[in-house]
Structures are given as structure tokens and as C-alpha cells.
Coordinates of C-alpha atoms and ligand atoms in Angstrom, one line a residue:
M893 CA 10.4 -14.7 21.4
F894 CA 7.2 -16.3 20.2
K895 CA 7.2 -20.0 19.5
K896 CA 4.4 -20.3 17.1
I897 CA 2.9 -17.5 14.9
L898 CA -0.2 -17.3 12.8
V899 CA 0.2 -15.4 9.5
S900 CA -3.3 -14.1 8.9
N901 CA -3.0 -13.2 5.3
R902 CA -2.3 -14.6 1.8
G903 CA 0.0 -14.1 -1.2
E904 CA 3.3 -12.3 -1.3
I905 CA 3.0 -10.7 2.2
A906 CA 2.2 -14.1 3.8
L907 CA 5.3 -15.5 2.2
R908 CA 7.4 -12.5 3.2
V909 CA 6.4 -13.0 6.9
L910 CA 7.1 -16.7 6.7
T911 CA 10.6 -16.0 5.6
S912 CA 11.4 -14.0 8.7
L913 CA 9.7 -16.7 10.9
Q914 CA 11.8 -19.4 9.3
D915 CA 15.0 -17.3 9.5
H916 CA 14.5 -17.3 13.3
D917 CA 13.2 -20.9 13.7
I918 CA 9.7 -19.9 14.7
R919 CA 6.9 -22.3 13.9
S920 CA 4.4 -21.0 11.4
V921 CA 0.7 -21.3 10.6
V922 CA -0.8 -19.6 7.6
T923 CA -4.5 -19.0 6.8
A924 CA -5.8 -20.2 3.4
S925 CA -9.1 -19.9 1.7
D926 CA -10.2 -22.6 -0.8
P927 CA -8.5 -21.1 -3.9
D928 CA -5.3 -20.6 -1.8
L929 CA -5.1 -24.1 -0.2
N930 CA -2.6 -25.4 -2.7
S931 CA -0.1 -22.6 -3.1
A932 CA 3.5 -21.6 -2.5
V933 CA 2.4 -20.1 0.8
T934 CA 0.7 -23.2 2.3
R935 CA 3.6 -25.4 1.1
R936 CA 6.1 -23.2 2.9
A937 CA 4.2 -23.0 6.3
D938 CA 4.5 -25.6 9.0
E939 CA 0.7 -25.7 9.4
V940 CA -2.3 -24.4 7.5
L941 CA -5.5 -22.8 9.0
H942 CA -8.2 -23.6 6.4
L943 CA -10.8 -20.8 6.0
P944 CA -13.5 -22.5 3.9
G945 CA -14.9 -20.4 1.0
Q946 CA -13.6 -17.9 -1.5
Q947 CA -14.9 -14.4 -0.7
A948 CA -12.8 -12.3 1.6
L949 CA -15.7 -11.7 4.0
K950 CA -16.1 -15.4 4.7
T951 CA -12.4 -16.1 4.9
Y952 CA -9.6 -13.6 5.5
L953 CA -12.0 -11.1 7.1
N954 CA -13.6 -13.7 9.4
I955 CA -12.4 -12.5 12.8
E956 CA -14.4 -15.0 14.8
L957 CA -13.3 -18.0 12.9
I958 CA -9.6 -17.0 12.7
I959 CA -9.4 -16.3 16.4
E960 CA -11.2 -19.5 17.4
K961 CA -8.9 -21.6 15.3
A962 CA -5.8 -19.7 16.3
V963 CA -6.7 -20.6 19.9
D964 CA -7.2 -24.3 19.0
L965 CA -3.8 -24.3 17.2
G966 CA -2.1 -22.8 20.2
V967 CA -0.4 -19.9 18.5
D968 CA 1.1 -17.2 20.7
A969 CA 1.0 -14.3 18.2
I970 CA -0.7 -13.2 15.0
H971 CA 0.9 -11.3 12.1
P972 CA -1.8 -9.6 10.0
G973 CA 0.3 -8.5 7.0
Y974 CA -1.3 -5.5 5.2
G975 CA -4.8 -5.1 3.9
F976 CA -7.6 -7.5 5.2
L977 CA -7.7 -7.3 9.0
S978 CA -4.3 -5.5 9.5
E979 CA -5.9 -2.2 10.6
N980 CA -9.0 -3.6 12.2
H981 CA -9.0 -2.7 15.9
L982 CA -11.7 -5.3 16.6
F983 CA -9.3 -8.0 15.3
A984 CA -6.4 -6.7 17.4
Q985 CA -8.8 -6.6 20.4
A986 CA -10.1 -10.1 19.8
A987 CA -6.6 -11.5 19.6
E988 CA -5.6 -9.7 22.8
D989 CA -8.8 -11.0 24.6
A990 CA -7.9 -14.5 23.5
G991 CA -4.5 -14.1 25.0
I992 CA -2.7 -14.0 21.7
A993 CA -0.2 -11.2 20.9
F994 CA -1.2 -9.0 18.0
I995 CA 1.9 -8.0 15.9
G996 CA 1.0 -4.3 15.4
P997 CA -0.1 -1.3 17.3
S998 CA -2.6 -1.5 20.2
A999 CA -6.3 -1.6 19.3
Q1000 CA -6.6 1.9 20.7
Q1001 CA -3.8 3.3 18.5
M1002 CA -5.3 1.7 15.5
L1003 CA -8.6 3.3 16.2
S1004 CA -6.9 6.7 16.6
Y1005 CA -4.9 6.7 13.4
G1006 CA -7.2 4.5 11.2
D1007 CA -9.8 7.2 11.4
K1008 CA -8.6 10.1 9.3
L1009 CA -10.5 12.8 11.2
R1010 CA -9.1 11.6 14.5
A1011 CA -5.6 11.4 13.0
R1012 CA -6.0 15.0 11.8
A1013 CA -6.8 15.9 15.4
I1014 CA -3.6 14.3 16.7
A1015 CA -1.7 16.2 14.0
N1016 CA -3.2 19.4 15.1
K1017 CA -2.4 18.7 18.7
T1018 CA 1.3 17.9 17.9
D1019 CA 1.7 20.9 15.6
T1020 CA 2.2 18.7 12.6
P1021 CA 1.4 20.6 9.4
I1022 CA -1.9 19.5 7.9
I1023 CA -3.6 20.4 4.7
K1024 CA -6.2 23.1 5.0
G1025 CA -9.5 21.5 5.6
T1026 CA -12.3 20.6 8.0
D1027 CA -11.5 18.9 11.3
E1028 CA -15.0 17.9 12.6
E1029 CA -18.0 16.2 11.3
F1030 CA -19.9 19.0 9.6
S1031 CA -23.4 19.2 8.2
P1032 CA -23.7 19.6 4.4
E1033 CA -24.5 23.3 5.0
E1034 CA -21.4 23.8 7.2
L1035 CA -19.3 22.0 4.7
K1036 CA -20.4 24.4 2.0
E1037 CA -19.4 27.3 4.1
A1038 CA -16.0 25.7 4.9
A1039 CA -15.5 24.9 1.2
M1040 CA -15.8 28.6 0.2
E1041 CA -13.1 29.3 2.9
I1042 CA -10.8 26.5 1.7
G1043 CA -11.2 27.3 -2.0
F1044 CA -11.3 25.0 -5.1
P1045 CA -10.3 22.5 -6.2
L1046 CA -10.7 20.5 -3.1
L1047 CA -11.1 16.8 -2.1
I1048 CA -13.9 15.2 -0.2
K1049 CA -12.4 12.4 1.9
A1050 CA -14.1 9.6 3.8
S1051 CA -12.8 9.5 7.3
A1052 CA -12.8 5.7 7.2
G1053 CA -11.3 5.6 3.7
G1054 CA -8.1 3.9 2.6
G1055 CA -6.2 2.2 -0.3
G1056 CA -7.0 5.2 -2.5
R1057 CA -10.7 4.8 -2.0
G1058 CA -13.2 7.2 -0.7
I1059 CA -11.6 10.3 -2.2
R1060 CA -13.6 12.7 -4.5
Y1061 CA -12.2 15.6 -6.5
V1062 CA -14.4 18.7 -6.6
S1063 CA -13.4 21.5 -9.1
K1064 CA -16.1 24.1 -8.4
I1065 CA -18.7 25.0 -5.9
E1066 CA -21.6 24.0 -8.2
E1067 CA -20.5 20.4 -7.9
L1068 CA -20.1 20.4 -4.2
E1069 CA -23.6 19.5 -3.0
Q1070 CA -24.0 16.5 -5.3
Q1071 CA -20.5 15.3 -4.6
I1072 CA -21.0 15.4 -0.9
E1073 CA -24.1 13.4 -1.2
M1074 CA -22.4 10.8 -3.4
A1075 CA -19.3 10.7 -1.1
K1076 CA -21.5 10.1 1.9
S1077 CA -23.5 7.2 0.4
E1078 CA -20.4 5.7 -1.1
A1079 CA -18.6 5.8 2.2
K1080 CA -21.6 4.3 4.0
L1081 CA -21.6 1.5 1.6
A1082 CA -17.9 0.8 1.4
F1083 CA -16.9 1.5 5.0
N1084 CA -20.2 1.5 6.9
D1085 CA -19.3 5.0 8.1
D1086 CA -20.5 8.0 6.2
R1087 CA -18.4 10.7 7.9
I1088 CA -16.5 12.8 5.4
Y1089 CA -14.3 15.9 5.5
L1090 CA -12.8 18.4 3.1
E1091 CA -9.2 19.0 2.2
K1092 CA -7.7 21.5 -0.1
F1093 CA -6.3 19.9 -3.3
I1094 CA -2.5 20.2 -3.5
A1095 CA -1.7 20.3 -7.2
N1096 CA 1.7 19.0 -8.4
G1097 CA 2.4 17.4 -5.0
R1098 CA 4.8 14.5 -4.2
H1099 CA 3.8 11.7 -1.9
I1100 CA 6.6 11.2 0.7
E1101 CA 6.3 8.9 3.7
V1102 CA 8.4 8.0 6.7
Q1103 CA 8.9 4.4 7.9
I1104 CA 8.8 4.3 11.7
M1105 CA 9.0 1.7 14.4
G1106 CA 7.7 2.5 17.9
T1107 CA 8.7 0.6 21.0
G1108 CA 5.5 1.5 22.9
D1109 CA 7.2 3.7 25.5
G1110 CA 7.4 6.8 23.4
T1111 CA 10.6 5.9 21.6
I1112 CA 10.2 6.1 17.8
Y1113 CA 12.9 5.0 15.4
H1114 CA 12.7 6.0 11.8
F1115 CA 14.1 4.1 8.8
G1116 CA 14.3 7.0 6.3
E1117 CA 11.7 8.0 3.8
R1118 CA 10.1 6.7 0.6
D1119 CA 8.8 8.6 -2.4
C1120 CA 5.5 7.1 -3.7
T1121 CA 4.5 9.8 -6.0
M1122 CA 3.9 7.6 -9.1
Q1123 CA 0.3 6.6 -8.6
R1124 CA -2.7 5.6 -10.6
K1125 CA -6.0 6.7 -9.2
N1126 CA -4.4 7.4 -5.8
Q1127 CA -2.8 3.9 -5.7
K1128 CA 0.9 3.6 -5.6
L1129 CA 2.7 2.0 -8.6
I1130 CA 6.4 2.8 -8.1
E1131 CA 8.1 3.5 -4.8
E1132 CA 11.7 4.5 -4.0
S1133 CA 14.0 5.4 -1.3
P1134 CA 15.5 7.9 -0.7
A1135 CA 13.2 10.7 -2.0
P1136 CA 14.5 13.5 -4.2
I1137 CA 14.7 16.1 -1.4
S1138 CA 17.6 17.7 0.5
R1139 CA 18.7 15.8 3.7
Q1140 CA 17.8 18.9 5.6
K1141 CA 14.2 18.6 4.4
A1142 CA 14.2 14.9 5.1
K1143 CA 15.0 15.6 8.7
E1144 CA 11.9 17.8 8.9
F1145 CA 9.8 14.9 7.7
Y1146 CA 11.4 12.5 10.3
E1147 CA 10.7 15.1 13.0
S1148 CA 7.1 15.4 12.0
A1149 CA 6.6 11.7 11.9
I1150 CA 8.2 11.1 15.3
N1151 CA 6.2 14.0 17.0
L1152 CA 3.0 12.7 15.6
T1153 CA 3.5 9.1 16.7
S1154 CA 5.3 9.5 20.0
E1155 CA 2.3 11.5 21.2
T1156 CA 0.4 8.2 21.6
N1157 CA 3.4 6.0 22.5
Y1158 CA 3.0 4.4 19.1
K1159 CA 3.9 0.7 19.1
N1160 CA 5.2 -1.4 16.2
A1161 CA 5.7 -0.6 12.6
G1162 CA 3.9 2.3 10.9
T1163 CA 4.2 4.8 8.1
V1164 CA 3.4 8.4 8.3
E1165 CA 2.4 9.7 4.9
F1166 CA 2.8 13.3 3.7
L1167 CA 2.2 15.4 0.7
Y1168 CA 5.0 17.6 -0.3
D1169 CA 4.8 20.7 -2.4
P1170 CA 8.1 21.1 -4.1
K1171 CA 7.4 24.8 -5.0
T1172 CA 6.9 26.0 -1.5
E1173 CA 9.0 23.1 0.1
E1174 CA 6.1 22.7 2.6
H1175 CA 5.0 19.2 3.7
Y1176 CA 1.6 18.3 5.0
F1177 CA 0.4 15.3 7.0
L1178 CA -1.8 12.9 5.1
E1179 CA -2.4 9.8 7.2
V1180 CA -0.7 7.1 9.3
N1181 CA -0.8 3.5 8.0
A1182 CA -0.7 1.5 11.3
R1183 CA 0.8 -1.7 9.8
I1184 CA 3.6 -3.0 7.6
Q1185 CA 3.2 -1.5 4.1
V1186 CA 3.3 -3.0 0.7
E1187 CA 6.4 -1.0 -0.2
H1188 CA 8.5 -1.8 2.9
P1189 CA 11.1 -3.7 0.8
V1190 CA 12.6 -0.5 -0.6
T1191 CA 13.4 0.5 2.9
E1192 CA 14.8 -2.9 3.7
M1193 CA 17.0 -2.8 0.6
V1194 CA 18.6 0.6 1.5
T1195 CA 18.9 0.0 5.3
N1196 CA 19.7 -3.7 5.3
E1197 CA 17.0 -4.2 8.0
D1198 CA 14.4 -6.9 8.4
L1199 CA 11.3 -4.9 9.3
I1200 CA 9.1 -7.9 9.9
W1201 CA 11.7 -9.2 12.4
R1202 CA 11.7 -5.8 14.1
Q1203 CA 7.9 -6.1 14.3
L1204 CA 8.2 -9.4 16.1
Q1205 CA 10.8 -8.1 18.5
V1206 CA 8.6 -5.2 19.5
A1207 CA 5.5 -7.4 19.9
A1208 CA 7.5 -9.8 22.0
G1209 CA 8.9 -7.0 24.2
E1210 CA 12.5 -7.6 23.2
D1211 CA 15.1 -4.9 23.2
L1212 CA 15.6 -3.6 19.6
D1213 CA 19.2 -2.8 20.2
I1214 CA 19.1 0.0 17.6
D1215 CA 21.1 3.1 17.4
Q1216 CA 19.3 5.6 15.3
K1217 CA 22.6 7.0 14.0
R1218 CA 23.6 3.6 12.7
I1219 CA 20.5 3.3 10.5
R1220 CA 21.9 4.6 7.3
I1221 CA 20.5 4.7 3.8
K1222 CA 22.8 3.1 1.4
G1223 CA 22.4 3.7 -2.3
H1224 CA 19.0 3.8 -4.0
A1225 CA 16.1 1.3 -4.2
I1226 CA 13.1 1.3 -6.5
E1227 CA 10.1 -1.0 -6.3
A1228 CA 7.5 -1.6 -9.0
R1229 CA 4.2 -3.2 -8.3
I1230 CA 3.3 -5.6 -11.0
Y1231 CA -0.4 -6.5 -11.6
A1232 CA -2.3 -9.0 -13.7
E1233 CA -4.1 -6.2 -15.5
D1234 CA -4.1 -5.2 -19.2
P1235 CA -2.5 -1.7 -19.4
Y1236 CA -3.7 -1.4 -22.9
Q1237 CA -7.3 -1.9 -22.0
N1238 CA -7.7 0.6 -19.2
F1239 CA -6.1 -1.8 -16.7
I1240 CA -8.9 -4.3 -16.7
P1241 CA -8.0 -7.2 -14.4
S1242 CA -6.7 -10.2 -16.2
P1243 CA -7.2 -13.1 -13.9
G1244 CA -6.4 -16.6 -15.1
K1245 CA -3.7 -19.3 -15.0
I1246 CA -0.1 -18.2 -15.1
S1247 CA 1.2 -20.8 -17.5
R1248 CA 4.8 -19.8 -16.9
I1249 CA 6.6 -17.3 -14.8
Q1250 CA 10.3 -16.6 -14.6
H1251 CA 11.1 -14.1 -11.8
P1252 CA 14.3 -12.3 -12.5
I1253 CA 17.3 -12.8 -10.2
G1254 CA 20.6 -11.0 -9.9
A1255 CA 22.7 -8.8 -7.6
G1256 CA 20.6 -6.1 -6.1
V1257 CA 17.4 -7.7 -7.3
R1258 CA 14.6 -8.8 -5.0
V1259 CA 11.2 -10.2 -6.0
D1260 CA 8.4 -10.5 -3.5
S1261 CA 5.8 -12.8 -5.0
A1262 CA 3.9 -16.0 -4.2
I1263 CA 3.2 -16.7 -7.9
E1264 CA 4.8 -19.6 -9.6
D1265 CA 4.2 -21.7 -12.7
G1266 CA 0.5 -22.8 -12.7
S1267 CA -0.6 -20.3 -10.1
I1268 CA -4.1 -19.0 -10.7
V1269 CA -4.8 -15.2 -10.3
T1270 CA -8.3 -15.3 -9.0
P1271 CA -10.8 -12.5 -9.2
F1272 CA -11.4 -12.7 -5.5
Y1273 CA -8.4 -10.8 -4.3
D1274 CA -6.0 -8.1 -5.2
S1275 CA -4.5 -8.6 -8.7
M1276 CA -0.9 -7.8 -7.8
I1277 CA 1.3 -10.6 -8.9
S1278 CA 4.6 -9.4 -7.6
K1279 CA 6.8 -6.6 -6.4
L1280 CA 10.1 -6.2 -8.2
I1281 CA 12.7 -4.3 -6.1
V1282 CA 16.1 -3.3 -7.3
Q1283 CA 19.0 -1.5 -5.5
A1284 CA 22.0 0.3 -6.9
Q1285 CA 24.4 3.0 -5.9
T1286 CA 22.6 5.9 -7.5
R1287 CA 19.0 6.6 -8.7
D1288 CA 20.2 6.5 -12.3
A1289 CA 21.8 3.2 -11.8
A1290 CA 18.8 1.8 -10.1
I1291 CA 16.6 3.0 -13.0
R1292 CA 18.9 1.2 -15.5
K1293 CA 18.8 -1.9 -13.4
M1294 CA 15.0 -1.8 -13.1
S1295 CA 14.7 -1.5 -16.8
S1296 CA 17.1 -4.4 -17.7
T1297 CA 15.5 -6.5 -15.0
L1298 CA 12.0 -6.0 -16.3
D1299 CA 13.3 -7.2 -19.7
K1300 CA 14.2 -10.5 -18.1
Y1301 CA 10.8 -10.9 -16.4
L1302 CA 8.8 -13.5 -18.3
V1303 CA 5.1 -14.0 -17.5
S1304 CA 2.7 -15.9 -19.7
G1305 CA -0.9 -16.7 -19.4
V1306 CA -2.3 -13.4 -18.2
H1307 CA -1.8 -9.8 -19.2
T1308 CA 0.6 -7.9 -16.9
T1309 CA 1.5 -4.3 -16.3
I1310 CA 5.2 -5.0 -17.1
P1311 CA 5.3 -3.3 -20.5
Y1312 CA 3.7 -0.2 -19.0
I1313 CA 6.1 -0.1 -16.1
R1314 CA 9.0 -0.5 -18.4
K1315 CA 7.9 2.4 -20.5
L1316 CA 7.3 4.5 -17.5
I1317 CA 10.7 3.8 -15.9
N1318 CA 12.4 4.7 -19.1
S1319 CA 10.5 7.9 -19.7
S1320 CA 12.4 11.2 -19.4
N1321 CA 9.9 12.6 -16.9
F1322 CA 10.5 9.7 -14.5
K1323 CA 14.2 10.0 -14.9
D1324 CA 14.2 13.7 -14.3
N1325 CA 11.7 13.5 -11.5
K1326 CA 9.2 15.7 -13.4
Y1327 CA 6.0 14.2 -12.1
H1328 CA 3.4 14.6 -9.4
T1329 CA 0.8 12.4 -7.8
K1330 CA -1.8 13.0 -10.6
Y1331 CA 0.8 12.6 -13.4
L1332 CA -0.4 9.2 -14.6
D1333 CA -4.1 10.1 -14.4
T1334 CA -3.6 13.0 -16.8
Y1335 CA -0.9 11.3 -18.9
E1336 CA -2.9 8.1 -19.7
T1337 CA -5.7 10.0 -21.2
H1338 CA -3.3 11.6 -23.7
I1339 CA -1.9 8.4 -25.1
P1340 CA -3.1 8.3 -28.7
K1341 CA -5.2 5.3 -29.7
R1342 CA -2.7 4.4 -32.5
I1343 CA 0.2 4.0 -29.9
I1344 CA -2.0 1.9 -27.7
E1345 CA -2.8 -0.4 -30.6
M1346 CA 0.9 -0.6 -31.6
A1347 CA 1.9 -1.5 -28.0
R1348 CA -0.8 -4.2 -28.0
V1349 CA 0.7 -5.8 -31.0
I1350 CA 4.2 -5.6 -29.6
A1351 CA 3.0 -7.1 -26.3
A1352 CA 1.4 -10.0 -28.2
F1353 CA 4.7 -10.8 -29.8
T1354 CA 6.7 -10.9 -26.6
S1355 CA 6.0 -13.5 -24.0
R1356 CA 4.4 -10.9 -21.8
G1357 CA 0.7 -10.6 -21.6
I1358 CA -0.8 -13.3 -23.8
H1359 CA -4.5 -14.0 -23.4
T1360 CA -5.4 -17.6 -22.7
G1361 CA -9.1 -17.0 -23.4
E1362 CA -9.9 -18.5 -20.0
E1363 CA -10.3 -15.1 -18.4
D1364 CA -13.1 -14.1 -20.7
K1365 CA -15.3 -16.5 -18.9
E1366 CA -14.7 -14.7 -15.7
V1367 CA -15.5 -11.2 -16.9
D1368 CA -18.7 -11.1 -14.9
Q1369 CA -16.9 -11.9 -11.8
I1370 CA -14.2 -9.4 -12.6
S1371 CA -16.6 -6.5 -13.0
K1372 CA -18.1 -7.4 -9.7
W1373 CA -14.7 -7.4 -8.1
R1374 CA -13.8 -4.0 -9.4
T1375 CA -17.0 -2.3 -8.2
S1376 CA -17.6 -4.3 -5.1
A1377 CA -17.0 -2.6 -1.8
W1378 CA -13.5 -3.3 -0.5
P1379 CA -13.3 -4.5 3.0
K1380 CA -12.7 -2.1 5.8
Y1381 CA -9.3 -2.2 7.4
Ligands
LIG2084 P1 0.3 0.8 1.2 O1 -0.3 1.9 2.0 O2 0.7 -0.3 2.0 O3 1.3 1.3 0.2 P2 -1.9 1.1 -0.6 O4 -2.1 2.4 0.0 O5 -1.5 1.0 -2.0 O6 -0.8 0.3 0.3 O7 -3.1 0.2 -0.3 C1 -3.6 0.2 0.9 C2 -4.3 -1.2 1.1 O8 -5.2 -1.4 0.1 C3 -3.2 -2.2 1.1 O9 -3.2 -2.8 2.3 C4 -3.6 -3.2 0.0 O10 -3.7 -4.5 0.5 C5 -5.0 -2.7 -0.4 N1 -5.1 -2.6 -1.9 C6 -4.3 -1.9 -2.7 N2 -4.7 -2.0 -4.0 C7 -5.7 -3.0 -4.0 C8 -6.5 -3.6 -5.0 N3 -6.4 -3.3 -6.3 N4 -7.4 -4.5 -4.6 C9 -7.6 -4.8 -3.3 N5 -6.9 -4.2 -2.3 C10 -5.9 -3.3 -2.6
LIG2085 P1 -5.6 6.5 1.4 O1 -6.0 6.2 2.7 O2 -6.6 6.1 0.4 O3 -4.2 6.1 1.1 P2 -4.4 9.2 1.4 O4 -5.0 10.4 2.2 O5 -3.2 8.6 1.9 O6 -5.6 8.1 1.3 O7 -4.2 9.7 -0.1 C1 -3.9 8.9 -1.1 C2 -3.4 9.7 -2.3 O8 -4.3 10.6 -2.7 C3 -2.2 10.5 -1.9 O9 -1.0 9.8 -2.0 C4 -2.2 11.6 -3.0 O10 -1.8 11.2 -4.2 C5 -3.7 11.9 -3.1 N1 -4.2 12.9 -2.2 C6 -4.7 12.8 -0.9 N2 -4.9 14.0 -0.4 C7 -4.6 14.9 -1.3 C8 -4.7 16.4 -1.3 N3 -5.2 17.1 -0.3 N4 -4.3 17.0 -2.5 C9 -3.8 16.3 -3.5 N5 -3.7 14.9 -3.5 C10 -4.1 14.3 -2.4
LIG2086 MG1 -2.5 6.6 2.0

């Protein structure tokens, strides 16, 4: 096993990886930009690798600097977390070239799955069902022809897209030409890669994904599935395991995920994402996330596995000593992502100082967060402040537990999405599983203004979501943050 590992990330995922390192007596180094220097993360690590500056490009995305310092510090492996450089094949290659193990798939595998057009090609080759669409880089004229054949509505997707970005909805042929143009220039700007493709729009679909772990020799273990249908603008908000599908159907998902990834002798943790059409009971491949995912804790809760430790074992070439039959899903787990955003003002980010935070604790409750009293939510990075995960015997019990646990969650200083999540969790449509991936996007626009106003007043009276006034000064920075191009990973 490795002796000293660099965690090249920040926030809750950095802390999460540190926990597994410390559980196994491995020395830890963590990266920190200027605003992150004094944080729960740097306090917990054995050593800190300072990345001067604030912007992600200069700090957490600075491959050269990170590798150079990692060599100086004598680390023997790097864990990239999620986001930032976690799916950057150049980073994986640079680590390898420097003689440092990269805890993730090989640079080549990352390249194959990170590119959505290439991933579709692997799916085709392995007979994995994919959504009707285009499989090559087409000229705008060819795309138009293909669009007629696919039918409307359809989506234009950036081959290099990710994190819910680079997807455009086209309802009719008249819009196509202009949307293609916009999609291309947007993709060029955001990902420095303007390749796009078309996919039929699956209405009323559910997002279901399979957690896998490959050993690199063609063996792929799976750790069950997660349902991540509850999304805002293609970004996951609530995730759970297991999904509301028959165990027979679940097996089909596992088979597809394993076929697709064993083809390339996939190594380390990954998630194979699918769209599921409950009407036809068909599932279609979406993409592979070649890294640990934000929502991995729901799987950890129901399988009692430490997926980060499994990642380290694979990277170190250790025997996993797993028996697939013994990986069993126990009970039901739900995760809610909690953001410093104002749900009553169109989710505008609410950076500022968290004057007080009391994370809930209890049986079957897990909070993954690096936020503590006095923490500053900066406009430079993701505004997620924590992930609340609960587990109980049944889905109904897990929903009840989530609801009562949210009631105990106290955050003051910034607005949070807690009241919104609480409302959602208690809604009959959530309880009855009557929703699809576009549910929130349609639902939000139907909340009458009066109700929004009322909720604002209520929120102001509880300790959740109180403005400090500080954040107003940062509005300019915030709007930049929202519209600025996300890093490519
Ligand atoms: P996952 O696939 O792990 O569930 P998502 O699909 O929600 O995660 O997001 C993909 C990536 O985009 C993640 O690695 C996450 O770090 C990043 N991301 C998600 N939301 C935001 C955001 N609001 N700002 C910046 N990065 C984000
Ligand atoms: P990303 O890399 O941004 O995560 P994905 O391809 O995984 O992109 O899609 C993100 C989300 O967008 C899905 O979870 C789903 O809600 C929606 N989506 C993607 N493709 C389709 C499709 N063909 N039809 C309907 N919804 C889709
Ligand atoms: Mg995705």
C-alpha cells in the first residue's frame, strides 16, 4: 500500500478521502488555494501543498505546479476526487510520467470514456443500448438530415460536455440550425472542443446509474445502482439506492455496465449512467463517469463498503478480496445535496460567511461536509456546502428520516437549499416516485409568486437562510462565476 498520498482537491471530497487515508495510517498531503489555506481540510491533513491564488485555473487545475510539488513532497500516489482534474487524461499521464500512481483509470481509458462520442462508439461495439442519435462528427447539413430521421424533440450534446453542461434542447426543426451554431460556439468556449452530436430526447425518463470497480484485468465488480432522477437543469439534487425497479431489471443494468467497461479492462472506480424509460422498461446508455462520484455515499451506506479504500487498493495492485455475491444492498439510502443558494430567488448563489452550522447526527445519518462555524463559501468554487445522507430499512422510512434530519440542520449566515429539499422530500410526487428528470425544471416555473413570498418569510423566521448583507458586495463576482466557463474535466 502507498505510504504518502496527495489529495488533489478541496472541500468535502478532500475531507472524505483524508478519512480513508487516516483509517489506514497513510500519510496525507492536501492541495489548498489561498481561500482554502485555513480550513477543516488543511487542519486534518498531515501536510499542505499550497497553490497560490484563488481561481481554479491557477490552483486546482494547475497540472504543472501540482505535479512538480508532488514530486518534491515525495508522494507515491495522487487521489483527484471528483471535478477539477479528476477526468483529465493529461493529469493522469503527467502523474504517471513523474512516477506517481494516479488513483483512477488509465489516461487512455479516461480519454475513451470522457469523450461522449467515443463512449457511444464503445457502447455500440459492446451492444449496449444507446439513445437514437448521431455517432460521428457531422457537418451542420448532415446533422439536419440526421435530425429529421431522429425526430423531435432532441438534444444537442457537446462531446466534451459534463456536469449538466453542454446540453441543448431543440423542440422543432426550425430551431435546429441556430441551436447547432450556438452549441458549437458554446462548446468551443467551455471545453475548447466544438464537436457535438444529436440524441433523441427521452421524455419522462429516470436517471439510473451503476457503481462499478474494475481491477484492470477485465474483472468488473458492481455495487448496485443509484437513482438520480431528481435534477435541476440536468444536475443531480437527490440520489438514492436502490432504484425503484425490479431486481430483474436491475440485473440488466449491471450486465450493461459490466459489458461496456470490461471491453477496455476498465481500472478503478467508475459509474455507468443510463436513462430508463419506465413505460417501455428500456434502458439506454448515457455516459461513463471515470472517477469517484459526488453521490458515492449512498452506495457506501447500503453496501457497507469504503469505495475510496477500494480505489486505493486497485491503484496499489492489491487483491480486492471481494465476492460479488456478498455485496448486498441493505435497506435504503437517500442523499440530498445542500447548496448555499437561495431557492426562492431562482437559486442565486449565496456566498458569504457561515456564522453558525450544526450538522445533524444520529443513527443512520451521515454528513459529508468541510463546512464549519466561520467557514466562508467563496464565489470561486462550487456552492455545495454539504451532502446529507440517511439510511433506513425501507424507502418510506428513509424519507421520514431525511425529513426529520433536515429539521435539525441549522445553518446561518447564508441562504441554503434546505427548505426547498425539505419540501421536495415531503411532496407526494417524490414519495410516490411520480417524477422524471425534467420534473423540477417544469415544476419550479409553476410555483405561484405568492407561495414563494410566503416561503421567504418563513425562511427568514427560521435560522435557515438568513442574509448577512455581506454577500451583496460579491454579486458581481457571483454573476461571473455562474456564467464563466467551467473547467474541463
Ligand atoms: P456526479 O456525476 O459526480 O454526480 P455531477 O454530474 O452532478 O456529479 O457533476 C459533475 C461534475 O461537475 C462534478 O465533478 C462536480 O464537481 C461538478 N459540478 C457539479 N455542480 C457544479 C457547480 N454548481 N459548480 C461547479 N462544478 C459543479
Ligand atoms: P453530463 O455529462 O452533463 O452529466 P449526461 O449525458 O450524463 O450529461 O446527461 C445529464 C442529464 O441530462 C441526464 O441525467 C438527464 O437528466 C438529461 N439527459 C441527457 N440525455 C438525455 C436524453 N437523451 N433525453 C432526456 N434527457 C437526457
Ligand atoms: Mg452525467
